[in-house]
Structure formats: structure tokens, C-alpha cells
């Protein structure tokens, strides 16, 4: 085991995206808009729904749309526009990820924690 070195392949795709969201792997490894969309989906399905809505002035109806559409709305709300007034979703993705990493959305855990009452999720040697 070498500290600071990650294994070359992850067991599942979600692990790679979680590491990309947190900045544990370089931003160039995965498409930034895909990473941001994964983050939006996690925020909407977890404890970050309200923080996302407040930070980017999203309505409850916005939370019911696809993550890519929400990314476009974040771009518009932040004034991140391309020529012609089109939303710059790449800049919006970078902004969202940076805000998450800098705790501007609060302290939000990406991985679901195992329930301590479940015998399936108890670590080896766990006793109660």
C-alpha cells in the first residue's frame, strides 16, 4: 500500500464519480458536466436538496427536472453565459463542483452510511 496512490480501476462507477466530485482524482479524468450531473442527482436524492435550491435559487419544480437541465438553470442563475446568451453548462459544472468542495452547500456526505441496526452492514468483530 502506497499512501496517496489510488488503485487503477474502481469496483464500480459510482466510486470513481464520488472521488471526482471530491477532487480526489484529477478533474480531467471524467467529463466535468457528467460529474456535476452526478452531484446534482446525489444532492436531490439526499440531504442536499435544500442547500442546492437555496444556493442557486432553484424552485421546487426545478428539483423535478433532469440534472442536465438543472445545470443549465444554475448557469443562467449565475450569469454563466456563452455568446448569444446560451447557458455555459461547463462553467456551471465547475462552479457547482467548486462550491461543493468549498462547503458552500454545507457538509454533505456522498456515500450512504450503513445502518448500525442492520446485521448485514456491521463490520467484522462488531458487538453491541
Coordinates of N, CA, C and O in Angstrom, one line a residue:
X1 N 0.8 -1.2 0.0 CA 0.0 0.0 0.0 C 0.9 1.2 0.0 O 1.8 1.4 0.8
X2 N 0.7 2.1 -1.0 CA 1.4 3.4 -1.1 C 0.5 4.5 -0.7 O -0.5 4.7 -1.5
X3 N 0.7 5.3 0.3 CA -0.2 6.4 0.7 C -0.3 7.4 -0.5 O 0.7 7.7 -1.1
X4 N -1.5 7.9 -0.7 CA -1.6 8.9 -1.8 C -1.8 8.3 -3.2 O -2.0 9.1 -4.1
X5 N -1.7 7.0 -3.3 CA -1.9 6.4 -4.7 C -3.2 5.7 -4.7 O -3.5 4.9 -3.8
X6 N -4.0 5.9 -5.7 CA -5.3 5.2 -5.9 C -5.1 4.0 -6.8 O -4.2 4.0 -7.7
X7 N -5.9 3.0 -6.6 CA -5.9 1.8 -7.5 C -6.3 2.3 -8.9 O -7.1 3.2 -9.1
X8 N -5.8 1.6 -9.9 CA -6.1 2.0 -11.3 C -7.5 1.8 -11.8 O -8.0 2.5 -12.6
X9 N -8.2 0.9 -11.2 CA -9.6 0.7 -11.6 C -10.5 0.6 -10.3 O -10.0 0.1 -9.3
X10 N -11.7 1.1 -10.4 CA -12.6 1.1 -9.3 C -13.6 0.0 -9.4 O -13.9 -0.4 -10.5
X11 N -14.1 -0.5 -8.3 CA -15.0 -1.6 -8.3 C -16.3 -1.2 -9.0 O -17.0 -2.0 -9.7
X12 N -16.7 0.0 -8.9 CA -18.0 0.5 -9.5 C -17.8 1.9 -10.0 O -16.9 2.6 -9.5
X13 N -18.6 2.3 -10.9 CA -18.6 3.6 -11.5 C -18.8 4.7 -10.5 O -18.2 5.8 -10.5
X14 N -19.7 4.4 -9.5 CA -20.1 5.4 -8.5 C -18.9 5.9 -7.7 O -18.7 7.0 -7.4
X15 N -18.0 4.9 -7.4 CA -16.8 5.2 -6.6 C -15.9 6.3 -7.4 O -15.5 7.2 -6.8
X16 N -15.8 6.1 -8.7 CA -15.0 7.0 -9.5 C -15.6 8.4 -9.5 O -14.9 9.4 -9.4
X17 N -16.9 8.4 -9.6 CA -17.6 9.7 -9.7 C -17.5 10.4 -8.3 O -17.3 11.6 -8.2
X18 N -17.7 9.7 -7.2 CA -17.6 10.3 -5.9 C -16.2 10.9 -5.7 O -16.0 11.9 -5.1
X19 N -15.1 10.1 -6.1 CA -13.8 10.6 -6.0 C -13.6 11.9 -6.8 O -12.9 12.8 -6.4
X20 N -14.2 11.9 -8.0 CA -14.1 13.1 -8.9 C -14.8 14.3 -8.3 O -14.3 15.4 -8.3
X21 N -15.9 14.0 -7.7 CA -16.7 15.1 -7.1 C -15.9 15.8 -5.9 O -15.8 17.0 -5.8
X22 N -15.2 14.9 -5.2 CA -14.5 15.5 -4.0 C -13.1 16.0 -4.4 O -12.5 16.7 -3.6
X23 N -12.7 15.8 -5.6 CA -11.3 16.2 -6.1 C -10.2 15.3 -5.8 O -9.1 15.6 -5.9
X24 N -10.6 14.1 -5.4 CA -9.5 13.1 -5.1 C -8.8 12.6 -6.3 O -7.7 12.1 -6.3
X25 N -9.5 12.7 -7.4 CA -8.9 12.4 -8.7 C -9.0 13.6 -9.6 O -9.8 14.5 -9.4
X26 N -8.1 13.8 -10.5 CA -8.0 15.0 -11.4 C -9.3 15.2 -12.1 O -10.0 14.3 -12.6
X27 N -9.6 16.5 -12.2 CA -10.9 16.9 -12.9 C -10.9 16.5 -14.4 O -11.9 16.3 -15.0
X28 N -9.7 16.2 -15.0 CA -9.6 15.9 -16.4 C -10.0 14.4 -16.7 O -10.1 14.0 -17.8
X29 N -10.1 13.6 -15.6 CA -10.3 12.2 -15.8 C -11.7 11.9 -16.3 O -11.9 11.0 -17.2
X30 N -12.7 12.5 -15.8 CA -14.1 12.3 -16.2 C -14.6 13.6 -16.7 O -14.2 14.7 -16.3
X31 N -15.6 13.6 -17.6 CA -16.2 14.8 -18.1 C -16.9 15.6 -17.0 O -17.7 15.1 -16.2
X32 N -16.5 16.9 -16.9 CA -16.9 17.7 -15.7 C -18.4 17.8 -15.7 O -19.0 17.9 -14.6
X33 N -19.1 17.9 -16.8 CA -20.6 18.0 -16.8 C -21.2 16.7 -16.3 O -22.2 16.8 -15.5
X34 N -20.6 15.6 -16.6 CA -21.1 14.3 -16.1 C -21.0 14.3 -14.6 O -21.8 13.8 -13.8
X35 N -19.8 14.7 -14.1 CA -19.5 14.7 -12.7 C -20.5 15.6 -11.9 O -21.1 15.3 -10.9
X36 N -20.8 16.8 -12.5 CA -21.7 17.7 -11.9 C -23.1 17.2 -11.9 O -23.9 17.3 -10.9
X37 N -23.5 16.5 -13.0 CA -24.9 15.9 -13.0 C -25.0 14.8 -12.0 O -26.1 14.7 -11.3
X38 N -24.0 14.0 -11.8 CA -24.0 13.0 -10.7 C -24.1 13.7 -9.3 O -24.9 13.2 -8.5
X39 N -23.4 14.8 -9.1 CA -23.5 15.5 -7.9 C -24.9 16.1 -7.7 O -25.5 15.9 -6.6
X40 N -25.5 16.6 -8.7 CA -26.9 17.2 -8.6 C -27.8 16.0 -8.2 O -28.7 16.2 -7.3
X41 N -27.7 14.9 -8.9 CA -28.6 13.8 -8.6 C -28.4 13.3 -7.1 O -29.4 13.1 -6.4
X42 N -27.2 13.3 -6.6 CA -27.0 12.9 -5.2 C -27.6 13.9 -4.3 O -28.1 13.6 -3.3
X43 N -27.4 15.2 -4.6 CA -27.9 16.3 -3.7 C -29.4 16.2 -3.7 O -30.1 16.4 -2.6
X44 N -30.1 16.0 -4.8 CA -31.5 16.0 -4.9 C -32.1 14.7 -4.2 O -33.2 14.8 -3.7
X45 N -31.4 13.6 -4.2 CA -31.8 12.4 -3.6 C -31.4 12.2 -2.1 O -31.7 11.2 -1.5
X46 N -30.7 13.2 -1.6 CA -30.2 13.1 -0.2 C -30.4 14.4 0.6 O -31.5 15.0 0.4
X47 N -29.5 14.7 1.4 CA -29.6 15.8 2.3 C -29.3 17.2 1.7 O -29.5 18.2 2.3
X48 N -28.9 17.2 0.4 CA -28.5 18.5 -0.2 C -29.5 19.2 -1.0 O -29.3 20.2 -1.6
X49 N -30.8 18.7 -1.1 CA -31.8 19.3 -1.9 C -32.0 20.7 -1.6 O -32.0 21.6 -2.4
X50 N -32.2 21.0 -0.3 CA -32.5 22.4 0.1 C -31.3 23.3 -0.1 O -31.4 24.4 -0.5
X51 N -30.1 22.8 0.2 CA -28.9 23.6 0.0 C -28.7 24.0 -1.5 O -28.4 25.1 -1.8
X52 N -29.0 23.0 -2.3 CA -28.8 23.3 -3.8 C -29.8 24.3 -4.2 O -29.5 25.3 -4.9
X53 N -31.1 24.2 -3.8 CA -32.1 25.1 -4.1 C -31.8 26.5 -3.6 O -32.0 27.5 -4.3
X54 N -31.3 26.6 -2.4 CA -31.0 27.9 -1.8 C -29.9 28.6 -2.5 O -29.9 29.8 -2.8
X55 N -28.8 27.8 -2.7 CA -27.6 28.4 -3.3 C -27.8 28.9 -4.7 O -27.2 30.0 -5.0
X56 N -28.6 28.2 -5.5 CA -28.7 28.6 -6.9 C -30.2 29.1 -7.2 O -30.5 29.1 -8.4
X57 N -30.9 29.4 -6.2 CA -32.3 30.0 -6.4 C -33.1 29.1 -7.3 O -33.7 29.6 -8.2
X58 N -33.2 27.8 -6.9 CA -34.0 26.9 -7.7 C -35.4 26.7 -7.0 O -35.5 26.8 -5.8
X59 N -36.4 26.5 -7.8 CA -37.7 26.3 -7.3 C -38.0 24.8 -7.0 O -37.2 24.0 -7.5
X60 N -39.0 24.5 -6.3 CA -39.3 23.1 -6.1 C -39.6 22.4 -7.4 O -39.2 21.2 -7.5
X61 N -40.1 23.0 -8.4 CA -40.4 22.4 -9.7 C -39.0 22.1 -10.4 O -38.9 21.1 -11.1
X62 N -38.0 22.9 -10.2 CA -36.7 22.7 -10.8 C -36.1 21.4 -10.3 O -35.5 20.7 -11.0
X63 N -36.4 21.0 -9.0 CA -35.9 19.8 -8.5 C -36.4 18.5 -9.1 O -35.9 17.5 -9.0
X64 N -37.5 18.7 -9.9 CA -38.2 17.6 -10.5 C -37.7 17.4 -11.9 O -38.1 16.5 -12.6
X65 N -36.7 18.2 -12.4 CA -36.2 18.1 -13.8 C -34.9 17.3 -13.8 O -34.4 17.0 -12.7
X66 N -34.4 17.0 -14.9 CA -33.2 16.2 -15.1 C -32.0 17.0 -14.6 O -32.0 18.3 -14.8
X67 N -31.0 16.4 -14.1 CA -29.8 17.1 -13.7 C -29.1 18.0 -14.7 O -28.7 19.1 -14.4
X68 N -29.1 17.6 -16.0 CA -28.6 18.4 -17.0 C -29.3 19.7 -17.2 O -28.8 20.8 -17.5
X69 N -30.7 19.6 -17.0 CA -31.5 20.9 -17.1 C -31.2 21.8 -15.9 O -31.2 23.0 -16.1
X70 N -31.0 21.2 -14.8 CA -30.7 21.9 -13.6 C -29.4 22.6 -13.7 O -29.2 23.8 -13.3
X71 N -28.4 22.0 -14.3 CA -27.1 22.5 -14.6 C -27.3 23.8 -15.5 O -26.6 24.8 -15.2
X72 N -28.1 23.7 -16.5 CA -28.4 24.9 -17.3 C -29.0 26.0 -16.5 O -28.7 27.2 -16.7
X73 N -29.9 25.7 -15.6 CA -30.6 26.7 -14.8 C -29.5 27.3 -13.8 O -29.6 28.5 -13.6
X74 N -28.6 26.5 -13.3 CA -27.5 27.1 -12.5 C -26.7 28.1 -13.3 O -26.4 29.2 -12.8
X75 N -26.4 27.7 -14.5 CA -25.6 28.6 -15.4 C -26.4 29.9 -15.6 O -25.8 31.0 -15.5
X76 N -27.7 29.9 -15.8 CA -28.5 31.1 -16.0 C -28.5 31.9 -14.8 O -28.3 33.1 -14.8
X77 N -28.7 31.3 -13.6 CA -28.9 32.0 -12.4 C -27.5 32.6 -12.0 O -27.5 33.7 -11.3
X78 N -26.4 32.0 -12.3 CA -25.1 32.6 -12.0 C -24.6 33.5 -13.1 O -23.4 34.0 -13.0
X79 N -25.3 33.7 -14.2 CA -24.9 34.6 -15.2 C -23.7 34.0 -16.1 O -22.9 34.7 -16.6
X80 N -23.6 32.7 -16.1 CA -22.6 32.0 -16.8 C -23.1 31.7 -18.2 O -23.8 30.7 -18.5
X81 N -22.9 32.6 -19.2 CA -23.4 32.5 -20.5 C -22.4 32.5 -21.6 O -21.3 33.1 -21.4
X82 N -22.7 31.8 -22.7 CA -21.9 31.8 -23.8 C -22.4 32.9 -24.8 O -23.4 33.6 -24.5
X83 N -21.7 33.1 -25.9 CA -22.2 34.0 -26.9 C -23.6 33.7 -27.3 O -23.9 32.5 -27.4
X84 N -24.4 34.7 -27.4 CA -25.8 34.5 -27.8 C -26.7 34.3 -26.6 O -27.9 34.0 -26.8
X85 N -26.1 34.3 -25.4 CA -26.9 34.2 -24.2 C -27.3 32.8 -23.8 O -28.1 32.5 -22.9
X86 N -26.6 31.8 -24.4 CA -26.8 30.4 -24.1 C -26.1 30.1 -22.8 O -25.0 30.6 -22.5
X87 N -26.7 29.2 -22.0 CA -26.1 28.8 -20.7 C -24.8 28.1 -20.9 O -24.7 27.2 -21.8
X88 N -23.7 28.4 -20.2 CA -22.5 27.8 -20.3 C -22.4 26.7 -19.2 O -22.0 26.9 -18.0
X89 N -22.9 25.5 -19.6 CA -23.0 24.4 -18.6 C -21.7 23.9 -18.1 O -21.6 23.4 -17.0
X90 N -20.6 24.1 -18.9 CA -19.3 23.6 -18.4 C -18.8 24.5 -17.3 O -18.4 24.0 -16.2
X91 N -19.0 25.8 -17.4 CA -18.7 26.7 -16.3 C -19.6 26.5 -15.1 O -19.1 26.6 -13.9
X92 N -20.8 26.2 -15.3 CA -21.8 26.0 -14.2 C -21.3 24.7 -13.5 O -21.4 24.6 -12.3
X93 N -20.9 23.7 -14.2 CA -20.4 22.4 -13.6 C -19.2 22.7 -12.7 O -19.2 22.2 -11.6
X94 N -18.3 23.4 -13.3 CA -17.1 23.8 -12.5 C -17.5 24.6 -11.2 O -16.9 24.3 -10.1
X95 N -18.4 25.5 -11.4 CA -18.9 26.3 -10.2 C -19.5 25.4 -9.2 O -19.2 25.6 -8.0
X96 N -20.4 24.6 -9.6 CA -21.1 23.7 -8.6 C -20.1 22.8 -7.9 O -20.2 22.7 -6.7
X97 N -19.2 22.2 -8.6 CA -18.2 21.3 -8.0 C -17.3 22.0 -7.0 O -17.1 21.6 -5.9
X98 N -16.9 23.2 -7.5 CA -16.1 24.1 -6.6 C -16.8 24.4 -5.3 O -16.3 24.4 -4.2
X99 N -18.1 24.8 -5.5 CA -18.9 25.2 -4.3 C -19.1 24.0 -3.4 O -19.1 24.1 -2.1
X100 N -19.3 22.8 -3.9 CA -19.4 21.6 -3.1 C -18.1 21.4 -2.3 O -18.1 21.2 -1.1
X101 N -17.0 21.4 -3.0 CA -15.7 21.2 -2.4 C -15.3 22.2 -1.3 O -14.7 21.9 -0.3
X102 N -15.8 23.4 -1.5 CA -15.5 24.5 -0.6 C -16.6 24.6 0.5 O -16.6 25.6 1.2
X103 N -17.5 23.6 0.6 CA -18.5 23.5 1.6 C -19.5 24.7 1.6 O -20.2 24.9 2.5
X104 N -19.7 25.3 0.4 CA -20.7 26.3 0.3 C -22.1 25.8 0.2 O -23.1 26.5 0.3
X105 N -22.2 24.5 0.0 CA -23.5 23.8 0.1 C -23.7 23.1 1.4 O -24.7 22.5 1.6
X106 N -22.8 23.2 2.3 CA -22.8 22.6 3.6 C -22.0 21.3 3.6 O -21.4 20.9 2.6
X107 N -22.0 20.6 4.7 CA -21.3 19.3 4.8 C -22.3 18.2 4.4 O -23.2 17.9 5.1
X108 N -22.0 17.7 3.2 CA -22.9 16.7 2.6 C -22.1 15.4 2.3 O -21.1 15.5 1.6
X109 N -22.5 14.3 2.8 CA -21.8 13.0 2.5 C -22.4 12.4 1.2 O -23.6 12.4 1.0
X110 N -21.5 11.9 0.4 CA -21.9 11.3 -0.9 C -22.3 9.9 -0.7 O -23.2 9.4 -1.4
X111 N -21.6 9.1 0.1 CA -21.9 7.7 0.3 C -22.9 7.5 1.4 O -22.9 8.2 2.4
X112 N -23.8 6.6 1.1 CA -24.8 6.2 2.2 C -24.0 5.5 3.2 O -23.2 4.6 3.0
X113 N -24.3 5.8 4.5 CA -23.7 5.1 5.6 C -24.5 3.9 6.0 O -25.7 4.0 5.9
X114 N -23.9 2.8 6.4 CA -24.6 1.6 6.7 C -25.4 1.9 8.0 O -25.0 2.6 8.9
X115 N -26.6 1.3 8.1 CA -27.4 1.4 9.3 C -26.9 0.5 10.4 O -26.7 -0.7 10.2
X116 N -26.6 1.1 11.6 CA -26.0 0.3 12.6 C -26.8 -0.9 13.1 O -26.4 -1.8 13.7
X117 N -28.2 -0.8 12.9 CA -29.0 -1.8 13.4 C -29.1 -3.0 12.5 O -29.6 -4.1 12.8
X118 N -28.6 -2.9 11.3 CA -28.6 -4.0 10.3 C -27.4 -4.9 10.5 O -26.2 -4.5 10.6
X119 N -27.6 -6.2 10.6 CA -26.5 -7.1 10.9 C -25.7 -7.3 9.6 O -24.5 -7.7 9.7
X120 N -26.3 -7.0 8.4 CA -25.5 -7.2 7.2 C -24.4 -6.2 7.1 O -23.4 -6.4 6.5
X121 N -24.6 -5.0 7.6 CA -23.7 -3.9 7.4 C -22.7 -3.7 8.6 O -21.9 -2.8 8.6
X122 N -22.8 -4.6 9.6 CA -21.9 -4.4 10.7 C -20.5 -4.9 10.4 O -20.3 -5.9 9.7
X123 N -19.5 -4.1 10.8 CA -18.1 -4.6 10.5 C -17.8 -5.9 11.3 O -18.4 -6.2 12.3
X124 N -16.8 -6.6 10.7 CA -16.4 -7.8 11.4 C -15.9 -7.5 12.8 O -15.2 -6.5 13.1
X125 N -16.3 -8.3 13.8 CA -16.0 -8.0 15.2 C -16.9 -7.1 15.9 O -16.7 -6.8 17.0
X126 N -17.9 -6.6 15.2 CA -18.8 -5.6 15.8 C -19.7 -6.3 16.9 O -20.3 -7.3 16.6
X127 N -19.8 -5.8 18.0 CA -20.7 -6.3 19.1 C -21.4 -5.1 19.6 O -21.0 -4.0 19.6
X128 N -22.6 -5.4 20.1 CA -23.5 -4.4 20.6 C -23.7 -4.6 22.1 O -23.8 -5.7 22.6

